[in-house]
Short mmCIF file of C-alpha atoms in Angstrom, two decimals:
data_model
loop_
_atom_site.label_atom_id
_atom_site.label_comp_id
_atom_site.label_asym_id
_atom_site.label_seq_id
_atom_site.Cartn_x
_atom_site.Cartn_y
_atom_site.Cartn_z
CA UNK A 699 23.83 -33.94 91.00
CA UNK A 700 20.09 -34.16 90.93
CA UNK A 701 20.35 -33.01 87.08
CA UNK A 702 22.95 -35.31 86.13
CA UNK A 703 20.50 -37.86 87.72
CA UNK A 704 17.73 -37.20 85.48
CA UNK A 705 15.28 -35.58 88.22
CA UNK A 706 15.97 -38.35 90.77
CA UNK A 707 16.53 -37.83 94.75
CA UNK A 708 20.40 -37.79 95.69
CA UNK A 709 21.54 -38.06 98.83
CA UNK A 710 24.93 -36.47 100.15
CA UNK A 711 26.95 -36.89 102.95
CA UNK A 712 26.86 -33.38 103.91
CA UNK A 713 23.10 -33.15 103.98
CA UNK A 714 22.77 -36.54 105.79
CA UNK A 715 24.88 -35.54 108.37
CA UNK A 716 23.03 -32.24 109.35
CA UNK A 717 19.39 -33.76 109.12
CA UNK A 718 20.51 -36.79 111.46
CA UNK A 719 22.82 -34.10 113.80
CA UNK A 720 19.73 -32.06 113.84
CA UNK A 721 17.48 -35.20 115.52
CA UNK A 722 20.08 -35.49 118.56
CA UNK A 723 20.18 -31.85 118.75
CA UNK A 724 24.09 -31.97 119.19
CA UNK A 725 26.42 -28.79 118.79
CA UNK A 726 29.44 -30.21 119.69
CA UNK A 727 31.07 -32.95 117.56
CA UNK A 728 34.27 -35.47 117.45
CA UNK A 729 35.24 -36.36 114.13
CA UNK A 730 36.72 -39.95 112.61
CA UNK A 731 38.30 -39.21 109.05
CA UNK A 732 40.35 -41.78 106.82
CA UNK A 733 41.67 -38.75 105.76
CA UNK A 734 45.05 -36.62 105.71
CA UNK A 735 45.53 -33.47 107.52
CA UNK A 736 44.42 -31.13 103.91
CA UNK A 737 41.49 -33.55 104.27
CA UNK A 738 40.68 -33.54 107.15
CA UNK A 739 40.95 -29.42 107.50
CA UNK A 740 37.73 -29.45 104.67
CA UNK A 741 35.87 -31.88 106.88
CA UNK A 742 36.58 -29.27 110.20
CA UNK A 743 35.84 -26.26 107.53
CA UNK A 744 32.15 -28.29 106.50
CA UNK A 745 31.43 -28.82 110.08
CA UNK A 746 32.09 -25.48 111.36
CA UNK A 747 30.64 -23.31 108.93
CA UNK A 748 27.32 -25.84 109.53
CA UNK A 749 27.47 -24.83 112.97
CA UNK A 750 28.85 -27.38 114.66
CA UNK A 751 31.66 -27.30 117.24
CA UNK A 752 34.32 -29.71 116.19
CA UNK A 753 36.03 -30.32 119.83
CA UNK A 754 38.46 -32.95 118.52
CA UNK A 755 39.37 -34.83 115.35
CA UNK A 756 41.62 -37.88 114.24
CA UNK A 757 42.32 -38.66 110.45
CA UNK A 758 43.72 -41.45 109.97
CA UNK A 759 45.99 -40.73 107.03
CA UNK A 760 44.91 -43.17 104.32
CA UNK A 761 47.68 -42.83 101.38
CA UNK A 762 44.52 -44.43 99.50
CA UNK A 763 40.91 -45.53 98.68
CA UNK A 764 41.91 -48.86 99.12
CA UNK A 765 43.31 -48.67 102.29
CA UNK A 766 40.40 -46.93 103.80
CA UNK A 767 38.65 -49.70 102.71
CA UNK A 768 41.11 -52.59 105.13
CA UNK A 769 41.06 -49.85 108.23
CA UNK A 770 40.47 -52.69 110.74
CA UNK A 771 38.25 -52.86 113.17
CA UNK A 772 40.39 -52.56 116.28
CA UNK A 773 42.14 -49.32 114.45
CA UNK A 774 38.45 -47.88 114.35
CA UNK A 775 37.27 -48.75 118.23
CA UNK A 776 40.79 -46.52 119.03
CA UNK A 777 40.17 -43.59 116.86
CA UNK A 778 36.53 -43.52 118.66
CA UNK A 779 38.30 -43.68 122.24
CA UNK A 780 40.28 -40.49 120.41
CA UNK A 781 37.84 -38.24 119.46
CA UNK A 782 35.91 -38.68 122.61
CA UNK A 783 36.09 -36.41 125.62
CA UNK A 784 33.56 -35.03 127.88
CA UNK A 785 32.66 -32.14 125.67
CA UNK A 786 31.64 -34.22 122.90
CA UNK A 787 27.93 -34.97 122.32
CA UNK A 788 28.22 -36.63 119.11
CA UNK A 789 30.70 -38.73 117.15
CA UNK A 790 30.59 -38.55 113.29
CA UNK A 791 33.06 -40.68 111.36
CA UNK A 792 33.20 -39.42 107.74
CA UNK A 793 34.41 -41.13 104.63
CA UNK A 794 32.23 -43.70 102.77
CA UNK A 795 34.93 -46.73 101.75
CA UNK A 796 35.40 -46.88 105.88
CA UNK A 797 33.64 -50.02 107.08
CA UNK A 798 32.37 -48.47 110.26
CA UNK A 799 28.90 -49.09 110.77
CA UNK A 800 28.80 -52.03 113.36
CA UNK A 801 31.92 -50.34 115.06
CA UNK A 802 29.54 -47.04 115.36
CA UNK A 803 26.68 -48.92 116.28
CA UNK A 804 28.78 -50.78 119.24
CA UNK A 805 30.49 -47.50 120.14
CA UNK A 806 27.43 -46.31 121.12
CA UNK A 807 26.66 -48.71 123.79
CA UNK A 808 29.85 -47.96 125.75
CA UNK A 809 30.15 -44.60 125.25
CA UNK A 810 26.06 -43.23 125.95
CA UNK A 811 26.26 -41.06 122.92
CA UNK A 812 25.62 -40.62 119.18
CA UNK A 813 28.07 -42.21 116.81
CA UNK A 814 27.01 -42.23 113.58
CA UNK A 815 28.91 -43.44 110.22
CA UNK A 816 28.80 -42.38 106.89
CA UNK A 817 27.41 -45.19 105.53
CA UNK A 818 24.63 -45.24 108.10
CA UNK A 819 23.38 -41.66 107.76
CA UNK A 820 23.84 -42.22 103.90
CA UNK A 821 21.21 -45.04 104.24
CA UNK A 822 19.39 -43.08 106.37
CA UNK A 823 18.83 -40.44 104.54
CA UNK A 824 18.06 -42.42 101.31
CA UNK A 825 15.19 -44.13 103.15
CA UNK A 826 13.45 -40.85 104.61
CA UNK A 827 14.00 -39.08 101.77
CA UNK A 828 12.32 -41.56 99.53
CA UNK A 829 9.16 -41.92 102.47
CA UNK A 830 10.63 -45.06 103.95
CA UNK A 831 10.57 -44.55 107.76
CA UNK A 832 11.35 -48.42 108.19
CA UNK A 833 13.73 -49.03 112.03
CA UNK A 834 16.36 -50.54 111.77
CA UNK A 835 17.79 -52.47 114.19
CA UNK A 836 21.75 -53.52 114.64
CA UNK A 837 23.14 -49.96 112.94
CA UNK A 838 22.96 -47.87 116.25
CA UNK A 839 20.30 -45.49 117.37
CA UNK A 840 19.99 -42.68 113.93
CA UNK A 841 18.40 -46.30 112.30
CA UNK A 842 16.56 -47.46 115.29
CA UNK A 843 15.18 -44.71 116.32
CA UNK A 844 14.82 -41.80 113.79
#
């Protein structure tokens, strides 16, 4: 990717996702996918094989990009109630077309614990890895705080 960029920075979920997961300090994940089971079993595979403990996971079987993209809000507050249990430290919700940042950023305040989008950490990311440590407020504590 950074070829086909012509030398410039790229950011990928994947990369995002363990630099932020490595600022909580978290082993122990639940995991939000717009995805179908085949999908969802390479998001598990990613996670695992990162080290992370994936201690429950809910895809929401999306039949497209489009309808990731209308997942409503209520649908996304319910697959967070899911994936949570006592074991889980974090919350990761994966998929970029999901509109789940303020949902995330909310979750967090009722639940005491990480829950970070993809859009967030892809933001994120961008920022530090371009030397902007700029807080942001409003997109939950990865933006606020690291």
């Amino acid at each position: 990717m950074k070829s086909a960029s012509g030398g410039l920075p790229v950011t990928m979920s994947p990369d995002a996702f363990t630099t932020a997961l490595s600022h909580y300090g978290v082993r122990r994940l639940g995991v939000i996918t717009p995805y179908v089971p085949a999908g969802d079993d390479s998001v598990s595979r990613f996670f695992t094989e990162s080290g992370y403990d994936v201690v429950s996971m809910t895809g929401l079987g999306c039949s497209s990009p489009e309808r990731i993209a209308h997942v409503p809000e209520p649908e996304l507050r319910e697959a967070v109630k899911a994936v949570d249990t006592p074991d889980v430290e974090a919350i990761v919700q994966v998929g970029t077309n999901m509109a789940m940042m303020r949902v995330a950023a909310g979750a967090e305040a009722w639940l005491g614990k990480p829950v970070i989008s993809n859009n967030t950490v892809l933001y994120w990311r961008a920022l530090r890895q371009n030397g902007i440590a700029d807080r942001i407020r409003g997109f939950g504590s990865l933006a606020e705080k690291y």
